[in-house]
GROMACS .gro file of C-alpha atoms in nm:
model
  421
    1MET     CA    1   0.001  -0.001  -0.010
    2ASN     CA    2   0.109   0.343  -0.090
    3GLY     CA    3   0.310   0.531   0.184
    4SER     CA    4   0.430   0.250   0.400
    5ARG     CA    5   0.722   0.031   0.395
    6LYS     CA    6   0.537  -0.258   0.273
    7GLY     CA    7   0.744  -0.435   0.032
    8ILE     CA    8   0.771  -0.795   0.126
    9PHE     CA    9   1.089  -0.998   0.151
   10PHE     CA   10   1.116  -1.365   0.307
   11THR     CA   11   1.419  -1.494   0.499
   12ASN     CA   12   1.240  -1.827   0.565
   13LEU     CA   13   1.514  -1.882   0.809
   14ARG     CA   14   1.413  -2.135   1.085
   15ALA     CA   15   1.478  -2.029   1.441
   16PRO     CA   16   1.353  -2.131   1.770
   17ALA     CA   17   1.163  -1.802   1.799
   18LEU     CA   18   0.831  -1.956   1.912
   19VAL     CA   19   1.005  -2.173   2.169
   20ILE     CA   20   1.185  -1.866   2.285
   21LEU     CA   21   0.876  -1.662   2.335
   22LEU     CA   22   0.671  -1.950   2.490
   23SER     CA   23   0.976  -2.005   2.736
   24ALA     CA   24   0.955  -1.653   2.845
   25VAL     CA   25   0.580  -1.689   2.912
   26VAL     CA   26   0.628  -2.016   3.115
   27ALA     CA   27   0.905  -1.837   3.323
   28THR     CA   28   0.650  -1.576   3.429
   29THR     CA   29   0.377  -1.833   3.515
   30MET     CA   30   0.626  -2.047   3.698
   31THR     CA   31   0.754  -1.782   3.917
   32ASP     CA   32   0.495  -1.831   4.176
   33ILE     CA   33   0.473  -2.201   4.170
   34ALA     CA   34   0.809  -2.343   4.120
   35SER     CA   35   1.067  -2.396   4.398
   36PRO     CA   36   1.382  -2.175   4.409
   37HIS     CA   37   1.588  -2.440   4.256
   38VAL     CA   38   1.357  -2.513   3.969
   39GLU     CA   39   1.312  -2.154   3.898
   40HIS     CA   40   1.667  -2.100   3.882
   41VAL     CA   41   1.731  -2.400   3.640
   42LEU     CA   42   1.445  -2.264   3.435
   43LEU     CA   43   1.572  -1.888   3.411
   44ASP     CA   44   1.916  -2.044   3.320
   45ALA     CA   45   1.769  -2.241   3.038
   46ILE     CA   46   1.591  -1.942   2.893
   47ALA     CA   47   1.897  -1.732   2.915
   48VAL     CA   48   2.076  -2.008   2.724
   49LEU     CA   49   1.809  -2.003   2.450
   50PHE     CA   50   1.827  -1.614   2.420
   51GLY     CA   51   2.206  -1.637   2.426
   52ALA     CA   52   2.205  -1.897   2.141
   53ALA     CA   53   1.953  -1.696   1.931
   54ALA     CA   54   2.150  -1.391   1.994
   55SER     CA   55   2.474  -1.567   1.876
   56LEU     CA   56   2.292  -1.686   1.564
   57GLY     CA   57   2.184  -1.328   1.506
   58ILE     CA   58   2.534  -1.207   1.527
   59ILE     CA   59   2.639  -1.462   1.257
   60TYR     CA   60   2.362  -1.335   1.041
   61THR     CA   61   2.460  -0.967   1.111
   62LEU     CA   62   2.824  -1.030   1.006
   63LEU     CA   63   2.709  -1.203   0.695
   64ALA     CA   64   2.482  -0.924   0.607
   65SER     CA   65   2.768  -0.680   0.659
   66LEU     CA   66   2.967  -0.859   0.396
   67LEU     CA   67   2.679  -0.918   0.134
   68VAL     CA   68   2.552  -0.555   0.136
   69GLY     CA   69   2.884  -0.429  -0.017
   70ARG     CA   70   2.884  -0.716  -0.278
   71PHE     CA   71   2.530  -0.637  -0.372
   72PHE     CA   72   2.601  -0.274  -0.468
   73ALA     CA   73   2.939  -0.358  -0.635
   74ARG     CA   74   2.775  -0.565  -0.908
   75SER     CA   75   2.777  -0.408  -1.268
   76VAL     CA   76   2.460  -0.221  -1.394
   77ASN     CA   77   2.295  -0.331  -1.708
   78VAL     CA   78   2.269  -0.049  -1.963
   79PRO     CA   79   1.997  -0.083  -2.237
   80VAL     CA   80   2.101  -0.091  -2.598
   81GLN     CA   81   1.780   0.049  -2.710
   82PHE     CA   82   1.559   0.296  -2.534
   83PRO     CA   83   1.187   0.198  -2.594
   84GLY     CA   84   0.916   0.419  -2.465
   85VAL     CA   85   0.830   0.402  -2.091
   86THR     CA   86   0.511   0.499  -1.896
   87VAL     CA   87   0.590   0.600  -1.547
   88ILE     CA   88   0.265   0.535  -1.352
   89LYS     CA   89   0.233   0.729  -1.013
   90PRO     CA   90  -0.089   0.685  -0.787
   91LEU     CA   91  -0.127   0.995  -0.578
   92HIS     CA   92  -0.314   1.088  -0.246
   93GLY     CA   93  -0.272   1.420  -0.087
   94ASP     CA   94   0.013   1.679  -0.087
   95GLU     CA   95   0.273   1.462   0.100
   96TRP     CA   96   0.609   1.589   0.231
   97GLN     CA   97   0.832   1.693  -0.051
   98LEU     CA   98   0.614   1.560  -0.313
   99SER     CA   99   0.722   1.799  -0.563
  100GLY     CA  100   1.080   1.692  -0.519
  101HIS     CA  101   0.999   1.321  -0.533
  102LEU     CA  102   0.802   1.361  -0.864
  103GLU     CA  103   1.056   1.603  -1.016
  104SER     CA  104   1.336   1.332  -0.979
  105PHE     CA  105   1.150   1.116  -1.230
  106PHE     CA  106   1.143   1.415  -1.490
  107ASN     CA  107   1.530   1.454  -1.445
  108GLN     CA  108   1.615   1.118  -1.601
  109ASP     CA  109   1.909   1.041  -1.830
  110TYR     CA  110   1.684   0.852  -2.064
  111PRO     CA  111   1.684   0.930  -2.435
  112GLY     CA  112   1.373   0.733  -2.509
  113PRO     CA  113   1.006   0.865  -2.488
  114VAL     CA  114   0.859   0.872  -2.134
  115GLN     CA  115   0.492   0.937  -2.040
  116TYR     CA  116   0.425   1.050  -1.680
  117LEU     CA  117   0.080   0.912  -1.588
  118PHE     CA  118  -0.072   1.039  -1.247
  119GLY     CA  119  -0.383   0.905  -1.079
  120VAL     CA  120  -0.610   1.021  -0.807
  121HIS     CA  121  -0.952   0.907  -0.680
  122ASP     CA  122  -1.071   1.271  -0.636
  123ALA     CA  123  -1.039   1.536  -0.888
  124ASN     CA  124  -0.987   1.787  -0.624
  125ASP     CA  125  -0.702   1.603  -0.470
  126THR     CA  126  -0.435   1.845  -0.350
  127ALA     CA  127  -0.156   1.639  -0.508
  128LEU     CA  128  -0.272   1.765  -0.842
  129LYS     CA  129  -0.143   2.126  -0.774
  130ARG     CA  130   0.200   1.957  -0.752
  131VAL     CA  131   0.147   1.792  -1.088
  132GLU     CA  132   0.031   2.113  -1.264
  133ALA     CA  133   0.348   2.302  -1.123
  134LEU     CA  134   0.559   2.030  -1.289
  135ARG     CA  135   0.365   2.062  -1.619
  136ALA     CA  136   0.440   2.431  -1.620
  137ARG     CA  137   0.817   2.359  -1.541
  138PHE     CA  138   0.836   2.080  -1.798
  139PRO     CA  139   0.625   2.190  -2.090
  140ASP     CA  140   0.746   1.923  -2.318
  141ALA     CA  141   0.680   1.629  -2.085
  142ALA     CA  142   0.402   1.401  -2.181
  143ILE     CA  143   0.186   1.422  -1.868
  144THR     CA  144  -0.138   1.260  -1.821
  145ILE     CA  145  -0.376   1.303  -1.533
  146VAL     CA  146  -0.659   1.049  -1.436
  147ALA     CA  147  -0.923   1.144  -1.180
  148ASP     CA  148  -1.138   0.823  -1.131
  149GLY     CA  149  -1.310   0.709  -0.813
  150ARG     CA  150  -1.378   0.346  -0.930
  151LEU     CA  151  -1.300   0.083  -0.666
  152TYR     CA  152  -1.279  -0.277  -0.708
  153GLY     CA  153  -1.183  -0.388  -0.350
  154PRO     CA  154  -1.046  -0.252  -0.041
  155ASN     CA  155  -0.684  -0.187  -0.170
  156ARG     CA  156  -0.740   0.153  -0.311
  157LYS     CA  157  -0.392   0.171  -0.457
  158ILE     CA  158  -0.475  -0.109  -0.692
  159ALA     CA  159  -0.803   0.049  -0.805
  160ASN     CA  160  -0.608   0.389  -0.883
  161LEU     CA  161  -0.353   0.177  -1.087
  162VAL     CA  162  -0.632  -0.011  -1.275
  163ASN     CA  163  -0.817   0.305  -1.365
  164MET     CA  164  -0.485   0.472  -1.497
  165LEU     CA  165  -0.374   0.173  -1.707
  166GLU     CA  166  -0.613   0.229  -1.996
  167TYR     CA  167  -0.433   0.566  -2.064
  168ALA     CA  168  -0.074   0.411  -2.068
  169SER     CA  169   0.088   0.490  -2.409
  170HIS     CA  170   0.386   0.266  -2.395
  171ASP     CA  171   0.441  -0.111  -2.352
  172ILE     CA  172   0.692  -0.090  -2.080
  173LEU     CA  173   0.503   0.016  -1.754
  174CYS     CA  174   0.698   0.146  -1.448
  175PHE     CA  175   0.500   0.169  -1.127
  176ALA     CA  176   0.649   0.385  -0.846
  177ASP     CA  177   0.495   0.498  -0.533
  178SER     CA  178   0.446   0.869  -0.467
  179ASP     CA  179   0.688   0.901  -0.185
  180VAL     CA  180   0.981   0.774  -0.384
  181ARG     CA  181   1.285   0.975  -0.508
  182VAL     CA  182   1.528   0.851  -0.766
  183ASP     CA  183   1.869   0.921  -0.931
  184SER     CA  184   1.897   1.034  -1.301
  185ASN     CA  185   2.011   0.684  -1.402
  186TYR     CA  186   1.690   0.514  -1.272
  187LEU     CA  187   1.511   0.436  -1.602
  188ARG     CA  188   1.832   0.343  -1.784
  189THR     CA  189   1.898   0.083  -1.518
  190VAL     CA  190   1.546  -0.042  -1.474
  191VAL     CA  191   1.495  -0.083  -1.857
  192GLY     CA  192   1.832  -0.240  -1.901
  193THR     CA  193   1.763  -0.496  -1.643
  194LEU     CA  194   1.415  -0.570  -1.773
  195ASP     CA  195   1.575  -0.650  -2.116
  196ASP     CA  196   1.766  -0.941  -1.955
  197PRO     CA  197   1.665  -1.295  -2.065
  198GLY     CA  198   1.393  -1.447  -1.856
  199VAL     CA  199   1.333  -1.124  -1.646
  200GLY     CA  200   0.967  -1.056  -1.623
  201LEU     CA  201   0.955  -0.781  -1.355
  202VAL     CA  202   1.215  -0.545  -1.205
  203THR     CA  203   1.199  -0.402  -0.853
  204THR     CA  204   1.437  -0.208  -0.651
  205VAL     CA  205   1.561  -0.182  -0.283
  206TYR     CA  206   1.534   0.124  -0.115
  207ARG     CA  207   1.682   0.346   0.179
  208GLY     CA  208   1.507   0.589   0.401
  209LEU     CA  209   1.481   0.962   0.329
  210CYS     CA  210   1.391   1.116   0.657
  211ALA     CA  211   1.174   1.443   0.730
  212PRO     CA  212   1.297   1.662   1.006
  213GLY     CA  213   1.261   1.524   1.350
  214PHE     CA  214   1.360   1.251   1.573
  215TRP     CA  215   1.102   0.983   1.474
  216PRO     CA  216   1.159   1.019   1.107
  217ARG     CA  217   1.532   0.950   1.173
  218VAL     CA  218   1.447   0.632   1.374
  219GLY     CA  219   1.210   0.514   1.078
  220ALA     CA  220   1.496   0.586   0.830
  221ALA     CA  221   1.746   0.388   1.047
  222LEU     CA  222   1.511   0.096   1.063
  223THR     CA  223   1.481   0.096   0.687
  224ASN     CA  224   1.850   0.127   0.623
  225TYR     CA  225   1.997  -0.107   0.888
  226HIS     CA  226   1.714  -0.379   0.931
  227PHE     CA  227   1.512  -0.395   0.627
  228LEU     CA  228   1.761  -0.333   0.359
  229PRO     CA  229   2.031  -0.565   0.477
  230GLY     CA  230   1.761  -0.811   0.552
  231VAL     CA  231   1.641  -0.824   0.186
  232ILE     CA  232   2.006  -0.837   0.047
  233THR     CA  233   2.095  -1.119   0.277
  234GLY     CA  234   1.780  -1.310   0.195
  235VAL     CA  235   1.831  -1.273  -0.184
  236ALA     CA  236   2.195  -1.385  -0.152
  237ILE     CA  237   2.103  -1.699   0.033
  238GLY     CA  238   1.825  -1.776  -0.187
  239ARG     CA  239   1.552  -1.716   0.085
  240ALA     CA  240   1.395  -1.398  -0.039
  241ARG     CA  241   1.141  -1.351  -0.302
  242PRO     CA  242   1.097  -0.964  -0.293
  243CYS     CA  243   0.885  -0.727  -0.486
  244PHE     CA  244   0.860  -0.369  -0.382
  245GLY     CA  245   0.594  -0.105  -0.475
  246GLN     CA  246   0.872   0.154  -0.477
  247THR     CA  247   0.946   0.026  -0.819
  248ILE     CA  248   0.754  -0.245  -1.017
  249ALA     CA  249   0.849  -0.237  -1.393
  250LEU     CA  250   0.719  -0.479  -1.637
  251THR     CA  251   0.596  -0.499  -2.002
  252ARG     CA  252   0.225  -0.485  -2.092
  253GLN     CA  253   0.246  -0.844  -2.236
  254THR     CA  254   0.374  -0.967  -1.902
  255LEU     CA  255   0.098  -0.789  -1.718
  256ASP     CA  256  -0.155  -0.954  -1.938
  257ALA     CA  257  -0.001  -1.283  -1.905
  258ILE     CA  258  -0.074  -1.294  -1.528
  259GLY     CA  259  -0.419  -1.168  -1.561
  260GLY     CA  260  -0.382  -0.789  -1.501
  261LEU     CA  261  -0.402  -0.591  -1.174
  262ARG     CA  262  -0.772  -0.616  -1.063
  263GLN     CA  263  -0.710  -0.948  -0.919
  264PHE     CA  264  -0.499  -0.800  -0.632
  265ALA     CA  265  -0.762  -0.553  -0.515
  266HIS     CA  266  -0.818  -0.757  -0.200
  267HIS     CA  267  -0.444  -0.812  -0.113
  268LEU     CA  268  -0.275  -0.638   0.166
  269ALA     CA  269   0.077  -0.680   0.021
  270GLU     CA  270  -0.043  -0.641  -0.346
  271ASP     CA  271   0.331  -0.595  -0.461
  272HIS     CA  272   0.436  -0.924  -0.328
  273ALA     CA  273   0.136  -1.092  -0.483
  274LEU     CA  274   0.217  -0.928  -0.823
  275GLY     CA  275   0.578  -1.053  -0.809
  276GLU     CA  276   0.457  -1.417  -0.721
  277ALA     CA  277   0.224  -1.395  -1.012
  278VAL     CA  278   0.514  -1.323  -1.241
  279ARG     CA  279   0.710  -1.593  -1.103
  280ARG     CA  280   0.431  -1.841  -1.148
  281ILE     CA  281   0.440  -1.790  -1.541
  282GLY     CA  282   0.818  -1.874  -1.536
  283LYS     CA  283   0.957  -1.534  -1.539
  284SER     CA  284   1.205  -1.394  -1.277
  285VAL     CA  285   1.192  -1.098  -1.061
  286ALA     CA  286   1.522  -0.898  -1.093
  287ILE     CA  287   1.675  -0.655  -0.840
  288PRO     CA  288   1.958  -0.444  -0.986
  289PRO     CA  289   2.220  -0.281  -0.780
  290LEU     CA  290   2.014   0.034  -0.760
  291ILE     CA  291   1.872   0.211  -0.467
  292VAL     CA  292   1.588   0.443  -0.445
  293GLN     CA  293   1.494   0.675  -0.155
  294HIS     CA  294   1.165   0.617   0.035
  295ALA     CA  295   1.028   0.887   0.259
  296CYS     CA  296   1.015   0.858   0.640
  297VAL     CA  297   0.761   1.124   0.764
  298GLU     CA  298   0.600   0.983   1.091
  299ASP     CA  299   0.673   1.258   1.340
  300THR     CA  300   0.526   1.108   1.653
  301PHE     CA  301   0.589   0.795   1.845
  302ALA     CA  302   0.224   0.681   1.774
  303ASP     CA  303   0.255   0.742   1.406
  304PHE     CA  304   0.601   0.576   1.391
  305PHE     CA  305   0.481   0.266   1.568
  306THR     CA  306   0.156   0.228   1.370
  307HIS     CA  307   0.353   0.263   1.052
  308GLU     CA  308   0.612   0.006   1.153
  309LEU     CA  309   0.363  -0.232   1.300
  310ARG     CA  310   0.159  -0.220   0.974
  311TRP     CA  311   0.464  -0.310   0.782
  312SER     CA  312   0.565  -0.591   1.011
  313ARG     CA  313   0.213  -0.745   1.015
  314THR     CA  314   0.205  -0.729   0.631
  315ILE     CA  315   0.520  -0.949   0.626
  316ARG     CA  316   0.350  -1.186   0.891
  317ALA     CA  317   0.032  -1.205   0.683
  318ALA     CA  318   0.226  -1.303   0.372
  319ASP     CA  319   0.471  -1.553   0.530
  320ARG     CA  320   0.435  -1.647   0.888
  321SER     CA  321   0.716  -1.893   0.900
  322GLY     CA  322   0.952  -1.638   0.741
  323HIS     CA  323   0.834  -1.380   0.994
  324LEU     CA  324   0.929  -1.611   1.277
  325GLY     CA  325   1.268  -1.670   1.140
  326ALA     CA  326   1.322  -1.297   1.125
  327VAL     CA  327   1.395  -1.326   1.508
  328LEU     CA  328   1.753  -1.369   1.402
  329MET     CA  329   1.761  -1.017   1.271
  330HIS     CA  330   1.746  -0.892   1.646
  331PRO     CA  331   2.073  -0.992   1.802
  332LEU     CA  332   2.118  -0.702   2.047
  333PRO     CA  333   1.759  -0.734   2.212
  334LEU     CA  334   1.807  -1.101   2.229
  335ALA     CA  335   2.132  -1.058   2.399
  336ILE     CA  336   2.001  -0.814   2.638
  337LEU     CA  337   1.734  -1.061   2.733
  338ALA     CA  338   1.997  -1.327   2.792
  339VAL     CA  339   2.170  -1.085   3.024
  340ALA     CA  340   1.838  -1.011   3.210
  341PHE     CA  341   1.747  -1.386   3.248
  342SER     CA  342   2.095  -1.494   3.351
  343GLY     CA  343   2.130  -1.236   3.610
  344GLY     CA  344   2.420  -1.054   3.433
  345ALA     CA  345   2.629  -1.350   3.370
  346THR     CA  346   2.966  -1.287   3.205
  347ALA     CA  347   2.895  -1.508   2.895
  348ALA     CA  348   2.564  -1.323   2.831
  349CYS     CA  349   2.735  -0.983   2.876
  350LEU     CA  350   2.995  -1.081   2.628
  351ILE     CA  351   2.743  -1.187   2.380
  352ALA     CA  352   2.562  -0.847   2.425
  353GLY     CA  353   2.886  -0.669   2.364
  354ALA     CA  354   2.954  -0.875   2.044
  355ALA     CA  355   2.600  -0.815   1.911
  356LEU     CA  356   2.644  -0.443   1.961
  357LEU     CA  357   2.969  -0.435   1.774
  358ALA     CA  358   2.829  -0.645   1.504
  359ARG     CA  359   2.526  -0.414   1.461
  360ALA     CA  360   2.761  -0.115   1.444
  361LEU     CA  361   2.981  -0.281   1.185
  362LEU     CA  362   2.662  -0.344   0.978
  363VAL     CA  363   2.571   0.018   0.990
  364LEU     CA  364   2.904   0.117   0.881
  365CYS     CA  365   2.902  -0.129   0.591
  366VAL     CA  366   2.552  -0.024   0.485
  367ASP     CA  367   2.633   0.348   0.475
  368ARG     CA  368   2.950   0.278   0.293
  369ALA     CA  369   2.764   0.076   0.029
  370ILE     CA  370   2.495   0.332  -0.025
  371HIS     CA  371   2.730   0.639   0.015
  372GLY     CA  372   2.539   0.746   0.328
  373ARG     CA  373   2.666   0.944   0.611
  374THR     CA  374   2.710   0.757   0.934
  375ARG     CA  375   2.561   0.950   1.225
  376GLY     CA  376   2.361   0.879   1.547
  377LEU     CA  377   2.525   0.551   1.624
  378TRP     CA  378   2.446   0.628   1.988
  379ASN     CA  379   2.088   0.576   1.890
  380LEU     CA  380   2.155   0.219   1.775
  381PRO     CA  381   2.036   0.043   2.085
  382LEU     CA  382   1.708   0.223   2.103
  383CYS     CA  383   1.635   0.168   1.739
  384ASP     CA  384   1.706  -0.200   1.781
  385MET     CA  385   1.490  -0.229   2.096
  386LEU     CA  386   1.209  -0.034   1.909
  387GLN     CA  387   1.231  -0.263   1.604
  388PHE     CA  388   1.220  -0.567   1.826
  389ALA     CA  389   0.903  -0.432   2.017
  390VAL     CA  390   0.735  -0.399   1.673
  391TYR     CA  391   0.834  -0.728   1.581
  392LEU     CA  392   0.687  -0.882   1.905
  393ALA     CA  393   0.361  -0.668   1.874
  394SER     CA  394   0.301  -0.787   1.522
  395PHE     CA  395   0.221  -1.129   1.672
  396GLY     CA  396  -0.065  -0.975   1.874
  397SER     CA  397  -0.326  -0.905   1.598
  398SER     CA  398  -0.396  -0.929   1.227
  399GLY     CA  399  -0.538  -0.579   1.208
  400VAL     CA  400  -0.367  -0.284   1.014
  401VAL     CA  401  -0.472   0.079   0.974
  402TRP     CA  402  -0.402   0.244   0.641
  403ARG     CA  403  -0.507   0.611   0.572
  404GLY     CA  404  -0.729   0.621   0.842
  405ILE     CA  405  -0.922   0.300   0.753
  406ARG     CA  406  -0.887  -0.011   0.981
  407PHE     CA  407  -0.857  -0.355   0.800
  408SER     CA  408  -0.861  -0.701   0.920
  409VAL     CA  409  -0.621  -0.949   0.747
  410ASP     CA  410  -0.712  -1.313   0.701
  411GLY     CA  411  -0.452  -1.595   0.687
  412ASN     CA  412  -0.400  -1.554   0.318
  413GLY     CA  413  -0.313  -1.187   0.354
  414MET     CA  414  -0.662  -1.052   0.214
  415LEU     CA  415  -0.795  -0.729   0.333
  416SER     CA  416  -1.139  -0.665   0.485
  417PRO     CA  417  -1.227  -0.305   0.606
  418VAL     CA  418  -1.347  -0.296   0.962
  419ARG     CA  419  -1.427   0.087   1.044
  420ASP     CA  420  -1.316   0.430   0.988
  421GLU     CA  421  -1.068   0.560   1.241
   0.00000   0.00000   0.00000
């Protein structure tokens, strides 16, 4: 869904996450009924479980630190020809730095024809003011605006895209969320990758672009240092099947072959479902060594937590076992729990120190790979604990809130609206 870090990746790593969580519950329950000796043994056992999980998480973190640099060091495919491309942008409201995000798609080093297709549900949507300003600034650009309120299910983004498609002029379709900013080589890289044999869809990883304020910085840190290395590691070890709404490029023929977009109108993770549909017809989903920027704008703790929780529940709804395995992405919180349950045992403290150093190394490696500026390392423990809290909370409910509407999500990742917020 637009405006959320919703793209799905799947580690499918098997970890004793459920055992760990259940053990913690059992420890709390047994406190009042167990003898001191039994209680001590139980707490030590739980500490060992958390320590073991943290140690595996450290190994994962070190592996991710290595792989993230390799991912972006790959060569970039450049197209030999430059066919026409329709850039499709669903809009809703005047978002933070919307003009800059949209303008980045106009400043492309791409010699082929490009159509810019913008869609809204309401002809009075304030985002259209930004589009009209761009039309004045780029008078030669092929800009098409579609205002159509038809819906085909609870996923309003899919409805917006379906309503726009009939106005697309070119056979290469590049869908990109409104809160995305790209470099000038974006279309060259995407089109070149799409031209590779067997590729049916191109998607891209992304980093956080934070609005002013503390909580946007935390949101960007979680994007850069949890989400991004998790995707890259999952792809490298063959356990990830990503497809992200920040970029979905495919041909009209491929879209027709999978049956069009309307079939995804009830999906929470419509981007993941679209990628899986392309794989089912025997084509691959390619991820070039290209990174785009995704706006992180939640400026209060409540907005931040709700946003992150929606993303985490989206992953859980799409792949429950993979979401359990993601516990290994949290070595520092696991190590801190090991310290707490062991009563500050030396071994647990050493694991916690190693986890902190491993996470700091990962931050440095990510920033070097994406040419980012490392700052705020002192916030790292807080960010990691917040991410772990979101992860645990995602097991508590299947509901999500998107643009003021609460949805329930069934076991197949399908949306049903509950009530207005």
